[in-house]
Amino acid sequence: AAGGFYFTSDDHESLIFRSKSFADDATPAGNGIAALVFQRLGHLLAEPRYLRATERTLRAAWLSLEKYPHAHTTLLIALDELLNPTETLILRGPRDEITSWARELHKLYAPHRIVLAVPDDAEDLPPALAEKTGPSGASRGAAVAYVCKGSTCSAPIDSLGGLISKLRARV
């Protein structure tokens, strides 16, 4: 309710204190990783409650973030991605073809880009991913790509060359 996540579940054995750490240590803080994951999932799945969980976590840590930003790198990355969403390329189509596309796309330097290859035969997909198919609304048996920023995606692009040209033109 107050934002952030505890280190233990609410049905864990009784503890004197349930920790809710926001600062990074030798490893990234669990709250920073959770905020980052919920933010990415919120955009990818068009799920506002995940984005709200990220916002609540960042608000709960805000005073510490302001006072000691160097100790909260993971939360700062989550904040940056919330304000400037990562570009996500969603590839749909036959497994071999989208794997080949993904391999080519990974050759392009893009530190703020995620490539997600989802084969046509994938089952039980969330609606936001299941609806990403060819222009006719049904799988056409060929690869197609969507360029997404946040929860907004482009029209399908059915050519790897066209996709690469579009990505290079924006750099």
mmCIF file with all atom_site columns, C-alpha atoms in Angstrom:
data_model
loop_
_atom_site.group_PDB
_atom_site.id
_atom_site.type_symbol
_atom_site.label_atom_id
_atom_site.label_alt_id
_atom_site.label_comp_id
_atom_site.label_asym_id
_atom_site.label_entity_id
_atom_site.label_seq_id
_atom_site.pdbx_PDB_ins_code
_atom_site.Cartn_x
_atom_site.Cartn_y
_atom_site.Cartn_z
_atom_site.occupancy
_atom_site.B_iso_or_equiv
_atom_site.pdbx_formal_charge
_atom_site.auth_seq_id
_atom_site.auth_comp_id
_atom_site.auth_asym_id
_atom_site.auth_atom_id
_atom_site.pdbx_PDB_model_num
ATOM 1   C CA . ALA A 1 1   ? 0.000  0.000   0.000   1.00 0.00 ? 1   ALA A CA 1
ATOM 2   C CA . ALA A 1 2   ? 2.867  2.390   0.762   1.00 0.00 ? 2   ALA A CA 1
ATOM 3   C CA . GLY A 1 3   ? 4.870  1.322   -2.280  1.00 0.00 ? 3   GLY A CA 1
ATOM 4   C CA . GLY A 1 4   ? 7.823  -0.966  -2.656  1.00 0.00 ? 4   GLY A CA 1
ATOM 5   C CA . PHE A 1 5   ? 8.248  -4.628  -1.897  1.00 0.00 ? 5   PHE A CA 1
ATOM 6   C CA . TYR A 1 6   ? 9.311  -6.424  1.245   1.00 0.00 ? 6   TYR A CA 1
ATOM 7   C CA . PHE A 1 7   ? 12.164 -8.914  1.235   1.00 0.00 ? 7   PHE A CA 1
ATOM 8   C CA . THR A 1 8   ? 9.832  -11.569 2.699   1.00 0.00 ? 8   THR A CA 1
ATOM 9   C CA . SER A 1 9   ? 6.227  -12.468 1.942   1.00 0.00 ? 9   SER A CA 1
ATOM 10  C CA . ASP A 1 10  ? 3.357  -11.459 4.209   1.00 0.00 ? 10  ASP A CA 1
ATOM 11  C CA . ASP A 1 11  ? 2.750  -15.114 5.148   1.00 0.00 ? 11  ASP A CA 1
ATOM 12  C CA . HIS A 1 12  ? 6.380  -15.639 6.190   1.00 0.00 ? 12  HIS A CA 1
ATOM 13  C CA . GLU A 1 13  ? 7.075  -16.596 9.811   1.00 0.00 ? 13  GLU A CA 1
ATOM 14  C CA . SER A 1 14  ? 6.794  -13.694 12.230  1.00 0.00 ? 14  SER A CA 1
ATOM 15  C CA . LEU A 1 15  ? 9.793  -11.444 12.136  1.00 0.00 ? 15  LEU A CA 1
ATOM 16  C CA . ILE A 1 16  ? 10.836 -8.590  14.377  1.00 0.00 ? 16  ILE A CA 1
ATOM 17  C CA . PHE A 1 17  ? 11.302 -6.464  11.261  1.00 0.00 ? 17  PHE A CA 1
ATOM 18  C CA . ARG A 1 18  ? 10.360 -7.041  7.607   1.00 0.00 ? 18  ARG A CA 1
ATOM 19  C CA . SER A 1 19  ? 12.961 -5.311  5.469   1.00 0.00 ? 19  SER A CA 1
ATOM 20  C CA . LYS A 1 20  ? 12.105 -3.262  2.404   1.00 0.00 ? 20  LYS A CA 1
ATOM 21  C CA . SER A 1 21  ? 15.465 -2.223  0.989   1.00 0.00 ? 21  SER A CA 1
ATOM 22  C CA . PHE A 1 22  ? 15.739 0.356   -1.778  1.00 0.00 ? 22  PHE A CA 1
ATOM 23  C CA . ALA A 1 23  ? 19.519 0.865   -1.824  1.00 0.00 ? 23  ALA A CA 1
ATOM 24  C CA . ASP A 1 24  ? 21.878 -1.193  -3.957  1.00 0.00 ? 24  ASP A CA 1
ATOM 25  C CA . ASP A 1 25  ? 24.533 -3.172  -2.153  1.00 0.00 ? 25  ASP A CA 1
ATOM 26  C CA . ALA A 1 26  ? 26.973 -5.681  -3.625  1.00 0.00 ? 26  ALA A CA 1
ATOM 27  C CA . THR A 1 27  ? 23.930 -6.744  -5.642  1.00 0.00 ? 27  THR A CA 1
ATOM 28  C CA . PRO A 1 28  ? 21.135 -4.577  -7.055  1.00 0.00 ? 28  PRO A CA 1
ATOM 29  C CA . ALA A 1 29  ? 18.272 -3.827  -4.664  1.00 0.00 ? 29  ALA A CA 1
ATOM 30  C CA . GLY A 1 30  ? 15.260 -6.090  -5.069  1.00 0.00 ? 30  GLY A CA 1
ATOM 31  C CA . ASN A 1 31  ? 12.977 -3.053  -5.208  1.00 0.00 ? 31  ASN A CA 1
ATOM 32  C CA . GLY A 1 32  ? 15.021 -1.574  -8.040  1.00 0.00 ? 32  GLY A CA 1
ATOM 33  C CA . ILE A 1 33  ? 14.843 -4.801  -10.040 1.00 0.00 ? 33  ILE A CA 1
ATOM 34  C CA . ALA A 1 34  ? 11.120 -5.182  -9.294  1.00 0.00 ? 34  ALA A CA 1
ATOM 35  C CA . ALA A 1 35  ? 10.442 -1.587  -10.399 1.00 0.00 ? 35  ALA A CA 1
ATOM 36  C CA . LEU A 1 36  ? 12.378 -2.154  -13.625 1.00 0.00 ? 36  LEU A CA 1
ATOM 37  C CA . VAL A 1 37  ? 10.642 -5.458  -14.385 1.00 0.00 ? 37  VAL A CA 1
ATOM 38  C CA . PHE A 1 38  ? 7.155  -4.136  -13.600 1.00 0.00 ? 38  PHE A CA 1
ATOM 39  C CA . GLN A 1 39  ? 7.808  -1.062  -15.749 1.00 0.00 ? 39  GLN A CA 1
ATOM 40  C CA . ARG A 1 40  ? 8.892  -3.181  -18.737 1.00 0.00 ? 40  ARG A CA 1
ATOM 41  C CA . LEU A 1 41  ? 6.030  -5.623  -18.286 1.00 0.00 ? 41  LEU A CA 1
ATOM 42  C CA . GLY A 1 42  ? 3.561  -2.773  -17.900 1.00 0.00 ? 42  GLY A CA 1
ATOM 43  C CA . HIS A 1 43  ? 4.522  -1.354  -21.287 1.00 0.00 ? 43  HIS A CA 1
ATOM 44  C CA . LEU A 1 44  ? 4.893  -4.709  -23.026 1.00 0.00 ? 44  LEU A CA 1
ATOM 45  C CA . LEU A 1 45  ? 1.565  -6.071  -21.816 1.00 0.00 ? 45  LEU A CA 1
ATOM 46  C CA . ALA A 1 46  ? -0.262 -2.701  -21.723 1.00 0.00 ? 46  ALA A CA 1
ATOM 47  C CA . GLU A 1 47  ? -0.949 -3.352  -18.034 1.00 0.00 ? 47  GLU A CA 1
ATOM 48  C CA . PRO A 1 48  ? -1.402 -0.100  -16.055 1.00 0.00 ? 48  PRO A CA 1
ATOM 49  C CA . ARG A 1 49  ? -1.317 -1.799  -12.645 1.00 0.00 ? 49  ARG A CA 1
ATOM 50  C CA . TYR A 1 50  ? 2.306  -2.831  -13.283 1.00 0.00 ? 50  TYR A CA 1
ATOM 51  C CA . LEU A 1 51  ? 3.214  0.748   -14.175 1.00 0.00 ? 51  LEU A CA 1
ATOM 52  C CA . ARG A 1 52  ? 1.464  1.946   -11.007 1.00 0.00 ? 52  ARG A CA 1
ATOM 53  C CA . ALA A 1 53  ? 3.510  -0.567  -8.962  1.00 0.00 ? 53  ALA A CA 1
ATOM 54  C CA . THR A 1 54  ? 6.675  0.934   -10.439 1.00 0.00 ? 54  THR A CA 1
ATOM 55  C CA . GLU A 1 55  ? 5.510  4.470   -9.656  1.00 0.00 ? 55  GLU A CA 1
ATOM 56  C CA . ARG A 1 56  ? 4.567  3.549   -6.072  1.00 0.00 ? 56  ARG A CA 1
ATOM 57  C CA . THR A 1 57  ? 7.958  1.902   -5.543  1.00 0.00 ? 57  THR A CA 1
ATOM 58  C CA . LEU A 1 58  ? 9.779  4.979   -6.838  1.00 0.00 ? 58  LEU A CA 1
ATOM 59  C CA . ARG A 1 59  ? 7.653  7.285   -4.663  1.00 0.00 ? 59  ARG A CA 1
ATOM 60  C CA . ALA A 1 60  ? 8.356  5.155   -1.585  1.00 0.00 ? 60  ALA A CA 1
ATOM 61  C CA . ALA A 1 61  ? 12.094 5.483   -2.232  1.00 0.00 ? 61  ALA A CA 1
ATOM 62  C CA . TRP A 1 62  ? 12.016 9.125   -3.334  1.00 0.00 ? 62  TRP A CA 1
ATOM 63  C CA . LEU A 1 63  ? 13.559 10.725  -0.243  1.00 0.00 ? 63  LEU A CA 1
ATOM 64  C CA . SER A 1 64  ? 16.456 8.263   -0.288  1.00 0.00 ? 64  SER A CA 1
ATOM 65  C CA . LEU A 1 65  ? 16.847 8.699   -4.046  1.00 0.00 ? 65  LEU A CA 1
ATOM 66  C CA . GLU A 1 66  ? 17.142 12.462  -3.650  1.00 0.00 ? 66  GLU A CA 1
ATOM 67  C CA . LYS A 1 67  ? 19.524 12.304  -0.738  1.00 0.00 ? 67  LYS A CA 1
ATOM 68  C CA . TYR A 1 68  ? 21.756 9.403   -1.896  1.00 0.00 ? 68  TYR A CA 1
ATOM 69  C CA . PRO A 1 69  ? 21.320 8.904   -5.652  1.00 0.00 ? 69  PRO A CA 1
ATOM 70  C CA . HIS A 1 70  ? 24.663 7.071   -5.906  1.00 0.00 ? 70  HIS A CA 1
ATOM 71  C CA . ALA A 1 71  ? 23.286 4.317   -3.647  1.00 0.00 ? 71  ALA A CA 1
ATOM 72  C CA . HIS A 1 72  ? 20.172 3.735   -5.761  1.00 0.00 ? 72  HIS A CA 1
ATOM 73  C CA . THR A 1 73  ? 21.449 3.113   -9.271  1.00 0.00 ? 73  THR A CA 1
ATOM 74  C CA . THR A 1 74  ? 18.930 0.372   -10.051 1.00 0.00 ? 74  THR A CA 1
ATOM 75  C CA . LEU A 1 75  ? 16.004 2.567   -9.019  1.00 0.00 ? 75  LEU A CA 1
ATOM 76  C CA . LEU A 1 76  ? 17.420 5.428   -11.081 1.00 0.00 ? 76  LEU A CA 1
ATOM 77  C CA . ILE A 1 77  ? 17.533 3.144   -14.125 1.00 0.00 ? 77  ILE A CA 1
ATOM 78  C CA . ALA A 1 78  ? 13.883 2.199   -13.488 1.00 0.00 ? 78  ALA A CA 1
ATOM 79  C CA . LEU A 1 79  ? 12.992 5.902   -13.172 1.00 0.00 ? 79  LEU A CA 1
ATOM 80  C CA . ASP A 1 80  ? 14.808 6.719   -16.404 1.00 0.00 ? 80  ASP A CA 1
ATOM 81  C CA . GLU A 1 81  ? 12.997 3.924   -18.255 1.00 0.00 ? 81  GLU A CA 1
ATOM 82  C CA . LEU A 1 82  ? 9.660  5.016   -16.833 1.00 0.00 ? 82  LEU A CA 1
ATOM 83  C CA . LEU A 1 83  ? 10.211 8.571   -18.085 1.00 0.00 ? 83  LEU A CA 1
ATOM 84  C CA . ASN A 1 84  ? 11.903 7.492   -21.347 1.00 0.00 ? 84  ASN A CA 1
ATOM 85  C CA . PRO A 1 85  ? 10.552 4.028   -22.200 1.00 0.00 ? 85  PRO A CA 1
ATOM 86  C CA . THR A 1 86  ? 12.889 1.531   -23.787 1.00 0.00 ? 86  THR A CA 1
ATOM 87  C CA . GLU A 1 87  ? 12.253 0.746   -27.438 1.00 0.00 ? 87  GLU A CA 1
ATOM 88  C CA . THR A 1 88  ? 10.919 -2.770  -27.844 1.00 0.00 ? 88  THR A CA 1
ATOM 89  C CA . LEU A 1 89  ? 10.921 -4.676  -31.109 1.00 0.00 ? 89  LEU A CA 1
ATOM 90  C CA . ILE A 1 90  ? 8.308  -7.410  -31.130 1.00 0.00 ? 90  ILE A CA 1
ATOM 91  C CA . LEU A 1 91  ? 8.914  -10.015 -33.805 1.00 0.00 ? 91  LEU A CA 1
ATOM 92  C CA . ARG A 1 92  ? 6.159  -12.451 -34.774 1.00 0.00 ? 92  ARG A CA 1
ATOM 93  C CA . GLY A 1 93  ? 6.247  -15.222 -37.338 1.00 0.00 ? 93  GLY A CA 1
ATOM 94  C CA . PRO A 1 94  ? 7.849  -18.596 -37.996 1.00 0.00 ? 94  PRO A CA 1
ATOM 95  C CA . ARG A 1 95  ? 10.465 -19.458 -35.372 1.00 0.00 ? 95  ARG A CA 1
ATOM 96  C CA . ASP A 1 96  ? 13.398 -19.808 -37.806 1.00 0.00 ? 96  ASP A CA 1
ATOM 97  C CA . GLU A 1 97  ? 12.649 -16.539 -39.573 1.00 0.00 ? 97  GLU A CA 1
ATOM 98  C CA . ILE A 1 98  ? 12.190 -14.397 -36.452 1.00 0.00 ? 98  ILE A CA 1
ATOM 99  C CA . THR A 1 99  ? 15.317 -15.962 -34.923 1.00 0.00 ? 99  THR A CA 1
ATOM 100 C CA . SER A 1 100 ? 17.227 -14.866 -38.010 1.00 0.00 ? 100 SER A CA 1
ATOM 101 C CA . TRP A 1 101 ? 15.714 -11.360 -37.774 1.00 0.00 ? 101 TRP A CA 1
ATOM 102 C CA . ALA A 1 102 ? 16.604 -11.149 -34.081 1.00 0.00 ? 102 ALA A CA 1
ATOM 103 C CA . ARG A 1 103 ? 20.200 -12.185 -34.812 1.00 0.00 ? 103 ARG A CA 1
ATOM 104 C CA . GLU A 1 104 ? 20.514 -9.366  -37.378 1.00 0.00 ? 104 GLU A CA 1
ATOM 105 C CA . LEU A 1 105 ? 18.870 -6.809  -35.093 1.00 0.00 ? 105 LEU A CA 1
ATOM 106 C CA . HIS A 1 106 ? 21.237 -7.664  -32.239 1.00 0.00 ? 106 HIS A CA 1
ATOM 107 C CA . LYS A 1 107 ? 24.115 -6.595  -34.487 1.00 0.00 ? 107 LYS A CA 1
ATOM 108 C CA . LEU A 1 108 ? 22.845 -2.998  -34.367 1.00 0.00 ? 108 LEU A CA 1
ATOM 109 C CA . TYR A 1 109 ? 24.138 -0.991  -31.415 1.00 0.00 ? 109 TYR A CA 1
ATOM 110 C CA . ALA A 1 110 ? 21.110 0.039   -29.395 1.00 0.00 ? 110 ALA A CA 1
ATOM 111 C CA . PRO A 1 111 ? 21.571 0.005   -25.606 1.00 0.00 ? 111 PRO A CA 1
ATOM 112 C CA . HIS A 1 112 ? 17.965 1.086   -25.008 1.00 0.00 ? 112 HIS A CA 1
ATOM 113 C CA . ARG A 1 113 ? 16.307 -1.520  -27.206 1.00 0.00 ? 113 ARG A CA 1
ATOM 114 C CA . ILE A 1 114 ? 14.831 -4.903  -26.378 1.00 0.00 ? 114 ILE A CA 1
ATOM 115 C CA . VAL A 1 115 ? 14.193 -7.476  -29.106 1.00 0.00 ? 115 VAL A CA 1
ATOM 116 C CA . LEU A 1 116 ? 11.428 -9.951  -28.296 1.00 0.00 ? 116 LEU A CA 1
ATOM 117 C CA . ALA A 1 117 ? 10.871 -12.810 -30.765 1.00 0.00 ? 117 ALA A CA 1
ATOM 118 C CA . VAL A 1 118 ? 7.517  -14.561 -30.308 1.00 0.00 ? 118 VAL A CA 1
ATOM 119 C CA . PRO A 1 119 ? 6.895  -17.497 -32.670 1.00 0.00 ? 119 PRO A CA 1
ATOM 120 C CA . ASP A 1 120 ? 3.506  -17.921 -34.352 1.00 0.00 ? 120 ASP A CA 1
ATOM 121 C CA . ASP A 1 121 ? 2.931  -21.210 -32.549 1.00 0.00 ? 121 ASP A CA 1
ATOM 122 C CA . ALA A 1 122 ? 3.314  -19.662 -29.064 1.00 0.00 ? 122 ALA A CA 1
ATOM 123 C CA . GLU A 1 123 ? 0.225  -20.409 -26.995 1.00 0.00 ? 123 GLU A CA 1
ATOM 124 C CA . ASP A 1 124 ? -1.583 -18.617 -24.173 1.00 0.00 ? 124 ASP A CA 1
ATOM 125 C CA . LEU A 1 125 ? -0.095 -15.216 -24.949 1.00 0.00 ? 125 LEU A CA 1
ATOM 126 C CA . PRO A 1 126 ? -1.336 -12.118 -23.148 1.00 0.00 ? 126 PRO A CA 1
ATOM 127 C CA . PRO A 1 127 ? -3.720 -10.141 -25.411 1.00 0.00 ? 127 PRO A CA 1
ATOM 128 C CA . ALA A 1 128 ? -1.216 -7.326  -26.038 1.00 0.00 ? 128 ALA A CA 1
ATOM 129 C CA . LEU A 1 129 ? 1.190  -9.846  -27.607 1.00 0.00 ? 129 LEU A CA 1
ATOM 130 C CA . ALA A 1 130 ? -1.373 -12.178 -29.189 1.00 0.00 ? 130 ALA A CA 1
ATOM 131 C CA . GLU A 1 131 ? -2.855 -9.330  -31.260 1.00 0.00 ? 131 GLU A CA 1
ATOM 132 C CA . LYS A 1 132 ? 0.547  -8.582  -32.815 1.00 0.00 ? 132 LYS A CA 1
ATOM 133 C CA . THR A 1 133 ? 0.261  -10.525 -36.060 1.00 0.00 ? 133 THR A CA 1
ATOM 134 C CA . GLY A 1 134 ? 0.324  -9.636  -39.736 1.00 0.00 ? 134 GLY A CA 1
ATOM 135 C CA . PRO A 1 135 ? -1.823 -6.812  -41.171 1.00 0.00 ? 135 PRO A CA 1
ATOM 136 C CA . SER A 1 136 ? -4.761 -9.129  -41.858 1.00 0.00 ? 136 SER A CA 1
ATOM 137 C CA . GLY A 1 137 ? -5.025 -9.950  -38.151 1.00 0.00 ? 137 GLY A CA 1
ATOM 138 C CA . ALA A 1 138 ? -4.028 -13.560 -38.694 1.00 0.00 ? 138 ALA A CA 1
ATOM 139 C CA . SER A 1 139 ? -0.597 -15.033 -39.062 1.00 0.00 ? 139 SER A CA 1
ATOM 140 C CA . ARG A 1 140 ? 0.502  -14.805 -42.667 1.00 0.00 ? 140 ARG A CA 1
ATOM 141 C CA . GLY A 1 141 ? 3.286  -17.330 -42.337 1.00 0.00 ? 141 GLY A CA 1
ATOM 142 C CA . ALA A 1 142 ? 5.931  -14.628 -42.686 1.00 0.00 ? 142 ALA A CA 1
ATOM 143 C CA . ALA A 1 143 ? 7.825  -12.608 -40.128 1.00 0.00 ? 143 ALA A CA 1
ATOM 144 C CA . VAL A 1 144 ? 6.543  -9.231  -39.061 1.00 0.00 ? 144 VAL A CA 1
ATOM 145 C CA . ALA A 1 145 ? 7.939  -6.654  -36.616 1.00 0.00 ? 145 ALA A CA 1
ATOM 146 C CA . TYR A 1 146 ? 6.407  -3.964  -34.422 1.00 0.00 ? 146 TYR A CA 1
ATOM 147 C CA . VAL A 1 147 ? 8.484  -1.071  -33.122 1.00 0.00 ? 147 VAL A CA 1
ATOM 148 C CA . CYS A 1 148 ? 7.114  -0.092  -29.723 1.00 0.00 ? 148 CYS A CA 1
ATOM 149 C CA . LYS A 1 149 ? 7.915  2.797   -27.399 1.00 0.00 ? 149 LYS A CA 1
ATOM 150 C CA . GLY A 1 150 ? 6.114  2.428   -24.109 1.00 0.00 ? 150 GLY A CA 1
ATOM 151 C CA . SER A 1 151 ? 2.727  0.882   -24.895 1.00 0.00 ? 151 SER A CA 1
ATOM 152 C CA . THR A 1 152 ? 2.485  2.477   -28.362 1.00 0.00 ? 152 THR A CA 1
ATOM 153 C CA . CYS A 1 153 ? 3.513  0.342   -31.333 1.00 0.00 ? 153 CYS A CA 1
ATOM 154 C CA . SER A 1 154 ? 4.005  0.976   -35.025 1.00 0.00 ? 154 SER A CA 1
ATOM 155 C CA . ALA A 1 155 ? 2.093  -0.702  -37.814 1.00 0.00 ? 155 ALA A CA 1
ATOM 156 C CA . PRO A 1 156 ? 3.567  -4.090  -38.699 1.00 0.00 ? 156 PRO A CA 1
ATOM 157 C CA . ILE A 1 157 ? 6.753  -4.041  -40.765 1.00 0.00 ? 157 ILE A CA 1
ATOM 158 C CA . ASP A 1 158 ? 7.121  -7.128  -42.956 1.00 0.00 ? 158 ASP A CA 1
ATOM 159 C CA . SER A 1 159 ? 10.643 -6.620  -44.280 1.00 0.00 ? 159 SER A CA 1
ATOM 160 C CA . LEU A 1 160 ? 13.860 -7.008  -42.301 1.00 0.00 ? 160 LEU A CA 1
ATOM 161 C CA . GLY A 1 161 ? 15.594 -4.543  -44.615 1.00 0.00 ? 161 GLY A CA 1
ATOM 162 C CA . GLY A 1 162 ? 12.783 -2.028  -44.153 1.00 0.00 ? 162 GLY A CA 1
ATOM 163 C CA . LEU A 1 163 ? 12.908 -2.461  -40.391 1.00 0.00 ? 163 LEU A CA 1
ATOM 164 C CA . ILE A 1 164 ? 16.678 -1.950  -40.252 1.00 0.00 ? 164 ILE A CA 1
ATOM 165 C CA . SER A 1 165 ? 16.403 1.126   -42.493 1.00 0.00 ? 165 SER A CA 1
ATOM 166 C CA . LYS A 1 166 ? 13.722 2.590   -40.236 1.00 0.00 ? 166 LYS A CA 1
ATOM 167 C CA . LEU A 1 167 ? 15.804 1.962   -37.113 1.00 0.00 ? 167 LEU A CA 1
ATOM 168 C CA . ARG A 1 168 ? 18.960 3.443   -38.628 1.00 0.00 ? 168 ARG A CA 1
ATOM 169 C CA . ALA A 1 169 ? 17.081 6.533   -39.870 1.00 0.00 ? 169 ALA A CA 1
ATOM 170 C CA . ARG A 1 170 ? 16.100 7.444   -36.307 1.00 0.00 ? 170 ARG A CA 1
ATOM 171 C CA . VAL A 1 171 ? 19.623 7.277   -34.862 1.00 0.00 ? 171 VAL A CA 1
#
